Short mmCIF file of C-alpha atoms in Angstrom, two decimals:
data_model
loop_
_atom_site.label_atom_id
_atom_site.label_comp_id
_atom_site.label_asym_id
_atom_site.label_seq_id
_atom_site.Cartn_x
_atom_site.Cartn_y
_atom_site.Cartn_z
CA MET A 9 0.00 0.00 0.00
CA LEU A 10 1.24 3.46 -0.80
CA THR A 11 2.06 5.87 2.01
CA ARG A 12 0.97 9.50 1.87
CA ARG A 13 4.56 10.47 1.07
CA ASN A 14 4.73 8.08 -1.89
CA PHE A 15 1.24 9.00 -2.98
CA LEU A 16 2.25 12.64 -3.40
CA GLY A 17 4.71 11.53 -6.04
CA VAL A 18 2.11 10.01 -8.34
CA LEU A 19 -0.72 12.52 -8.16
CA GLY A 20 -1.24 15.53 -10.40
CA ALA A 21 -3.53 18.56 -10.40
CA ALA A 22 -6.03 20.54 -12.44
CA ALA A 23 -7.86 23.82 -12.63
CA ALA A 24 -9.51 25.00 -9.45
CA GLY A 25 -13.22 24.55 -8.85
CA ALA A 26 -15.53 26.80 -6.91
CA ALA A 27 -18.01 25.87 -4.20
CA LEU A 28 -21.58 27.03 -4.49
CA PRO A 29 -22.74 29.92 -2.29
CA ILE A 30 -23.76 28.26 0.95
CA ARG A 31 -24.03 30.70 3.87
CA ASP A 32 -27.75 31.31 3.34
CA ALA A 33 -28.42 27.58 3.62
CA TRP A 34 -27.32 27.31 7.27
CA ALA A 35 -30.73 27.06 8.89
CA ALA A 36 -32.66 24.32 10.66
CA GLY A 37 -34.02 21.74 8.25
CA GLN A 38 -31.78 22.85 5.39
CA LEU A 39 -29.16 20.69 3.77
CA ALA A 40 -26.04 20.80 5.92
CA TRP A 41 -23.82 21.23 2.84
CA PRO A 42 -25.54 22.29 -0.41
CA GLY A 43 -22.25 22.76 -2.25
CA PRO A 44 -20.24 20.12 -4.15
CA ILE A 45 -18.75 17.32 -2.06
CA GLY A 46 -15.11 16.55 -2.67
CA LEU A 47 -12.88 13.53 -2.09
CA GLU A 48 -9.26 13.50 -0.94
CA LEU A 49 -7.68 11.09 -3.39
CA TYR A 50 -5.47 9.63 -0.66
CA THR A 51 -8.54 7.53 0.18
CA VAL A 52 -8.22 5.66 -3.13
CA ARG A 53 -4.45 6.01 -3.49
CA ASP A 54 -3.65 2.44 -4.50
CA LYS A 55 -6.35 2.26 -7.16
CA PHE A 56 -5.41 5.71 -8.43
CA ALA A 57 -1.75 4.74 -8.79
CA LYS A 58 -2.73 1.79 -11.00
CA ASP A 59 -5.54 3.39 -13.00
CA PRO A 60 -5.85 7.19 -12.64
CA ALA A 61 -8.51 7.71 -15.31
CA GLY A 62 -10.65 4.79 -14.22
CA THR A 63 -10.39 5.75 -10.55
CA LEU A 64 -11.50 9.31 -11.23
CA LYS A 65 -14.53 8.05 -13.15
CA GLU A 66 -15.43 5.79 -10.21
CA VAL A 67 -15.07 8.74 -7.82
CA ALA A 68 -17.39 10.81 -10.01
CA ALA A 69 -19.84 7.92 -10.29
CA ALA A 70 -20.08 7.91 -6.49
CA GLY A 71 -21.35 11.50 -6.70
CA TYR A 72 -18.25 13.55 -6.01
CA LYS A 73 -17.64 16.74 -7.97
CA GLU A 74 -14.23 17.82 -6.63
CA VAL A 75 -11.01 16.15 -5.57
CA GLU A 76 -7.98 17.21 -3.60
CA ILE A 77 -4.74 16.10 -5.16
CA GLY A 78 -0.98 16.51 -4.88
CA PRO A 79 1.86 17.39 -7.23
CA GLY A 80 2.59 14.77 -9.88
CA THR A 81 4.73 14.01 -12.88
CA LYS A 82 2.04 13.89 -15.57
CA PRO A 83 -0.21 16.91 -14.98
CA GLY A 84 -1.33 17.13 -18.60
CA SER A 85 -2.69 13.59 -18.64
CA LEU A 86 -4.35 14.02 -15.27
CA LYS A 87 -6.05 17.25 -16.30
CA GLN A 88 -7.52 15.40 -19.25
CA ASP A 89 -8.63 12.56 -16.98
CA LEU A 90 -10.28 15.02 -14.59
CA ARG A 91 -12.18 16.69 -17.42
CA ALA A 92 -13.30 13.31 -18.76
CA ALA A 93 -14.63 12.40 -15.32
CA GLY A 94 -16.34 15.78 -14.83
CA LEU A 95 -14.22 16.62 -11.78
CA THR A 96 -12.35 19.73 -10.67
CA ALA A 97 -9.43 20.13 -8.28
CA PRO A 98 -9.46 23.32 -6.19
CA SER A 99 -6.60 22.27 -3.90
CA GLY A 100 -3.46 20.20 -3.74
CA TYR A 101 -1.59 18.59 -0.85
CA PHE A 102 2.17 19.14 -1.02
CA GLN A 103 5.17 18.18 1.09
CA ALA A 104 6.14 20.78 3.70
CA ALA A 105 9.15 22.68 2.41
CA LYS A 106 12.43 22.95 4.32
CA ASN A 107 13.38 26.32 2.86
CA ILE A 108 11.99 29.09 0.65
CA ASP A 109 13.76 27.93 -2.51
CA GLU A 110 12.20 24.50 -2.14
CA TRP A 111 8.83 26.12 -1.42
CA LYS A 112 9.01 28.29 -4.52
CA LYS A 113 9.31 25.16 -6.65
CA SER A 114 6.15 23.73 -5.09
CA VAL A 115 4.31 27.01 -5.59
CA ASP A 116 5.38 27.21 -9.22
CA LEU A 117 4.14 23.66 -9.77
CA ALA A 118 0.82 24.32 -8.04
CA HIS A 119 0.36 27.54 -10.00
CA SER A 120 1.04 25.76 -13.28
CA TYR A 121 -1.71 23.28 -12.40
CA GLY A 122 -4.21 26.08 -11.83
CA LEU A 123 -4.88 25.27 -8.18
CA LYS A 124 -6.44 27.79 -5.81
CA TYR A 125 -5.11 26.33 -2.55
CA ILE A 126 -1.71 24.83 -1.75
CA VAL A 127 -1.75 22.69 1.40
CA VAL A 128 1.00 21.17 3.55
CA GLY A 129 0.85 19.05 6.69
CA ASP A 130 3.52 17.00 8.47
CA ASN A 131 2.52 16.42 12.15
CA PRO A 132 5.86 17.43 13.74
CA VAL A 133 6.80 17.20 17.42
CA MET A 134 8.29 20.58 18.42
CA ASP A 135 8.53 22.92 21.38
CA ALA A 136 6.92 26.36 21.46
CA ALA A 137 10.06 28.17 20.31
CA ALA A 138 10.36 25.92 17.27
CA TRP A 139 6.68 26.47 16.46
CA ARG A 140 7.20 30.24 16.56
CA ARG A 141 10.12 29.95 14.17
CA ARG A 142 7.96 27.83 11.90
CA ALA A 143 5.17 30.41 12.05
CA GLU A 144 7.64 33.04 10.86
CA PHE A 145 8.69 30.75 8.01
CA PHE A 146 5.06 30.06 7.14
CA ASN A 147 4.42 33.78 6.81
CA GLN A 148 7.18 33.86 4.21
CA CYS A 149 5.70 30.82 2.47
CA GLY A 150 2.29 32.45 2.48
CA GLU A 151 3.65 35.59 0.87
CA VAL A 152 5.28 33.57 -1.92
CA ALA A 153 2.01 31.71 -2.50
CA LYS A 154 0.01 34.94 -2.46
CA GLN A 155 2.21 36.49 -5.12
CA ALA A 156 1.47 33.47 -7.30
CA GLY A 157 -2.28 33.82 -6.75
CA LEU A 158 -2.51 30.88 -4.33
CA GLN A 159 -3.77 30.56 -0.78
CA PHE A 160 -1.41 28.73 1.57
CA CYS A 161 -3.10 26.35 4.04
CA TYR A 162 -1.84 24.05 6.77
CA HIS A 163 -3.34 20.60 7.52
CA ALA A 164 -2.83 19.54 11.13
CA HIS A 165 -2.92 16.01 12.48
CA TYR A 166 -2.60 15.55 16.25
CA HIS A 167 0.86 16.54 17.52
CA GLU A 168 -0.01 20.14 16.67
CA PHE A 169 -2.55 20.08 19.53
CA ALA A 170 -0.16 18.76 22.19
CA LYS A 171 0.60 21.21 25.00
CA THR A 172 3.96 22.98 24.92
CA ASP A 173 4.86 25.90 27.18
CA GLY A 174 1.19 26.47 28.03
CA THR A 175 0.02 26.57 24.43
CA THR A 176 -0.01 24.38 21.30
CA GLY A 177 1.64 24.49 17.92
CA TYR A 178 -1.77 24.99 16.33
CA ASP A 179 -2.51 28.03 18.48
CA ILE A 180 0.94 29.45 17.79
CA MET A 181 0.41 29.20 14.03
CA LEU A 182 -2.99 30.88 14.20
CA LYS A 183 -1.77 33.67 16.48
CA ASN A 184 1.56 34.35 14.80
CA CYS A 185 0.72 33.90 11.12
CA SER A 186 -1.09 36.58 9.14
CA PRO A 187 -4.73 35.58 8.44
CA ASP A 188 -4.12 36.44 4.79
CA LEU A 189 -0.94 34.38 4.49
CA LEU A 190 -1.88 31.19 6.32
CA LYS A 191 -5.28 29.58 6.53
CA MET A 192 -6.11 26.11 7.76
CA GLU A 193 -7.37 22.95 6.17
CA MET A 194 -8.98 21.44 9.27
CA ASP A 195 -9.28 17.67 9.45
CA ILE A 196 -12.25 17.10 11.75
CA PHE A 197 -11.12 13.56 12.62
CA TRP A 198 -7.66 14.63 13.78
CA VAL A 199 -8.95 17.60 15.78
CA MET A 200 -11.37 15.33 17.61
CA TYR A 201 -8.76 12.59 18.01
CA ALA A 202 -6.44 15.13 19.65
CA GLY A 203 -9.17 16.01 22.13
CA ALA A 204 -9.82 19.50 20.73
CA ASP A 205 -13.06 21.09 19.53
CA PRO A 206 -13.32 22.48 15.98
CA LEU A 207 -15.92 25.05 17.07
CA HIS A 208 -13.50 26.50 19.64
CA TYR A 209 -11.09 27.44 16.86
CA TRP A 210 -13.77 28.61 14.45
CA ARG A 211 -15.07 31.05 17.04
CA LEU A 212 -11.59 32.33 17.94
CA TYR A 213 -10.45 32.60 14.31
CA PRO A 214 -13.56 32.94 12.12
CA GLY A 215 -13.01 32.60 8.39
CA ARG A 216 -9.57 30.97 8.72
CA PHE A 217 -10.72 27.47 7.66
CA PRO A 218 -11.68 27.43 3.96
CA LEU A 219 -10.92 23.71 3.52
CA LEU A 220 -12.14 20.80 5.64
CA HIS A 221 -11.36 17.09 5.67
CA ILE A 222 -14.44 15.12 6.64
CA LYS A 223 -13.92 11.67 8.11
CA ASP A 224 -15.38 9.93 11.12
CA LEU A 225 -13.80 8.70 14.35
CA ARG A 226 -14.76 5.12 15.07
CA LYS A 227 -16.57 4.55 18.35
CA GLY A 228 -14.40 3.26 21.19
CA VAL A 229 -11.10 4.66 19.84
CA LYS A 230 -8.98 6.23 22.58
CA ILE A 231 -8.01 9.80 21.77
CA SER A 232 -4.62 11.44 22.29
CA PRO A 233 -2.71 14.51 21.02
CA GLN A 234 0.57 12.61 21.39
CA LYS A 235 0.02 9.01 20.32
CA ASP A 236 -0.58 7.67 16.83
CA PRO A 237 -3.76 5.56 16.61
CA ALA A 238 -1.69 2.43 15.96
CA PRO A 239 -1.36 1.94 12.17
CA GLY A 240 -1.12 -1.80 12.73
CA GLY A 241 -4.00 -1.93 15.19
CA PRO A 242 -7.77 -1.58 14.85
CA ASN A 243 -8.86 0.89 12.20
CA PRO A 244 -9.81 4.20 13.91
CA PHE A 245 -11.41 5.62 10.75
CA ALA A 246 -15.05 5.14 9.79
CA PRO A 247 -17.20 6.26 6.85
CA VAL A 248 -18.86 9.59 7.60
CA GLY A 249 -21.97 9.08 9.70
CA GLN A 250 -20.87 5.72 11.08
CA GLY A 251 -18.61 6.99 13.86
CA ARG A 252 -18.85 9.14 16.99
CA ILE A 253 -18.66 12.67 15.54
CA ASP A 254 -21.79 14.83 15.77
CA TRP A 255 -21.90 16.04 12.18
CA GLN A 256 -25.05 18.11 12.62
CA ARG A 257 -23.23 20.15 15.26
CA ILE A 258 -20.18 20.54 13.04
CA PHE A 259 -22.07 21.58 9.92
CA ALA A 260 -24.33 23.99 11.79
CA HIS A 261 -21.26 26.17 12.40
CA LEU A 262 -19.41 25.94 9.09
CA HIS A 263 -20.22 29.58 8.35
CA GLU A 264 -18.00 30.49 11.31
CA ALA A 265 -15.18 28.43 9.86
CA GLY A 266 -15.48 30.12 6.47
CA ALA A 267 -15.60 26.71 4.80
CA LYS A 268 -15.57 26.78 1.00
CA HIS A 269 -14.67 23.19 0.14
CA ILE A 270 -15.06 19.88 1.96
CA PHE A 271 -13.20 16.67 1.15
CA VAL A 272 -14.17 13.25 2.41
CA GLU A 273 -11.11 11.28 3.43
CA GLN A 274 -10.62 7.88 5.00
CA ASP A 275 -7.00 6.92 5.61
CA ARG A 276 -7.90 3.24 6.08
CA CYS A 277 -11.06 1.43 5.03
CA ASN A 278 -12.46 -1.82 6.37
CA LEU A 279 -14.84 -1.89 3.42
CA PRO A 280 -13.80 -1.70 -0.25
CA GLU A 281 -12.81 1.93 -0.89
CA TYR A 282 -15.56 2.66 -3.41
CA GLN A 283 -18.19 1.29 -1.04
CA ALA A 284 -16.82 3.40 1.82
CA ILE A 285 -16.74 6.64 -0.18
CA ARG A 286 -20.31 6.05 -1.40
CA ILE A 287 -21.51 5.64 2.19
CA SER A 288 -19.81 8.91 3.16
CA TYR A 289 -21.16 10.74 0.13
CA ASP A 290 -24.72 9.52 0.63
CA TYR A 291 -24.65 10.54 4.29
CA LEU A 292 -23.39 14.04 3.56
CA ARG A 293 -25.69 14.59 0.59
CA HIS A 294 -28.74 13.88 2.74
CA LEU A 295 -27.54 15.39 6.03
CA ARG A 296 -29.84 18.17 7.25
CA LEU A 297 -29.47 20.54 10.16
CA GLY A 298 -31.56 19.66 13.18
#
């Protein structure tokens, strides 16, 4: 099975898509998310590596309209495959850069693909001082991305929520990075797994979360901001709607987050991947606010 790191080497990107206007739909009884539902292609990484065009058509057949992808070696072919499947790609997941020169190469690649958002995420273990240095670097990265017409976003996992010097790496990034230069792609699973509350951050930093990863936390899984949920152990991930997350509560406050795109993701599936993504899609497409 491919890892996320390897997967980034085989994906490509395409022109950005746009979510439908949604703020007016946040009301009791309304669809929780009336915009297009996206899929993070990491969910179907092995199938995609073997058959990109066929996989994208299967993703579209499940109902998805958007995908999140990473940088690849055959962008031209992938763009054609995306068009053939009727999909768009508003964002791409890239490796976190070690320096500005390396970052500029990623930005140039993302810009050439026509993406709107460039996302990184690496789950590092650092102290508060190191997080502040990283926040300074991320401001520089955000400026480079902005000049290229891209929005820089960070995707946290769980170490970012571990306490360090009375705060967390996640809080340091939000407080020390310019709201224009760094926004967040919040993964609801990982926030909940780390013992944090998405709504807490949306209320403190409204509008900073244009991208969301939507995946469920299986019931009975022990949460921790410091311990990986055992890759070789029981699967902690569940199709959306089949776990312990209160999705009505989450979606009722997406206007505070400033969410523009959502991407279903399931790092590991007990069911066949296509079956799992259909379950998640069907749940989200019919989810209404209470």
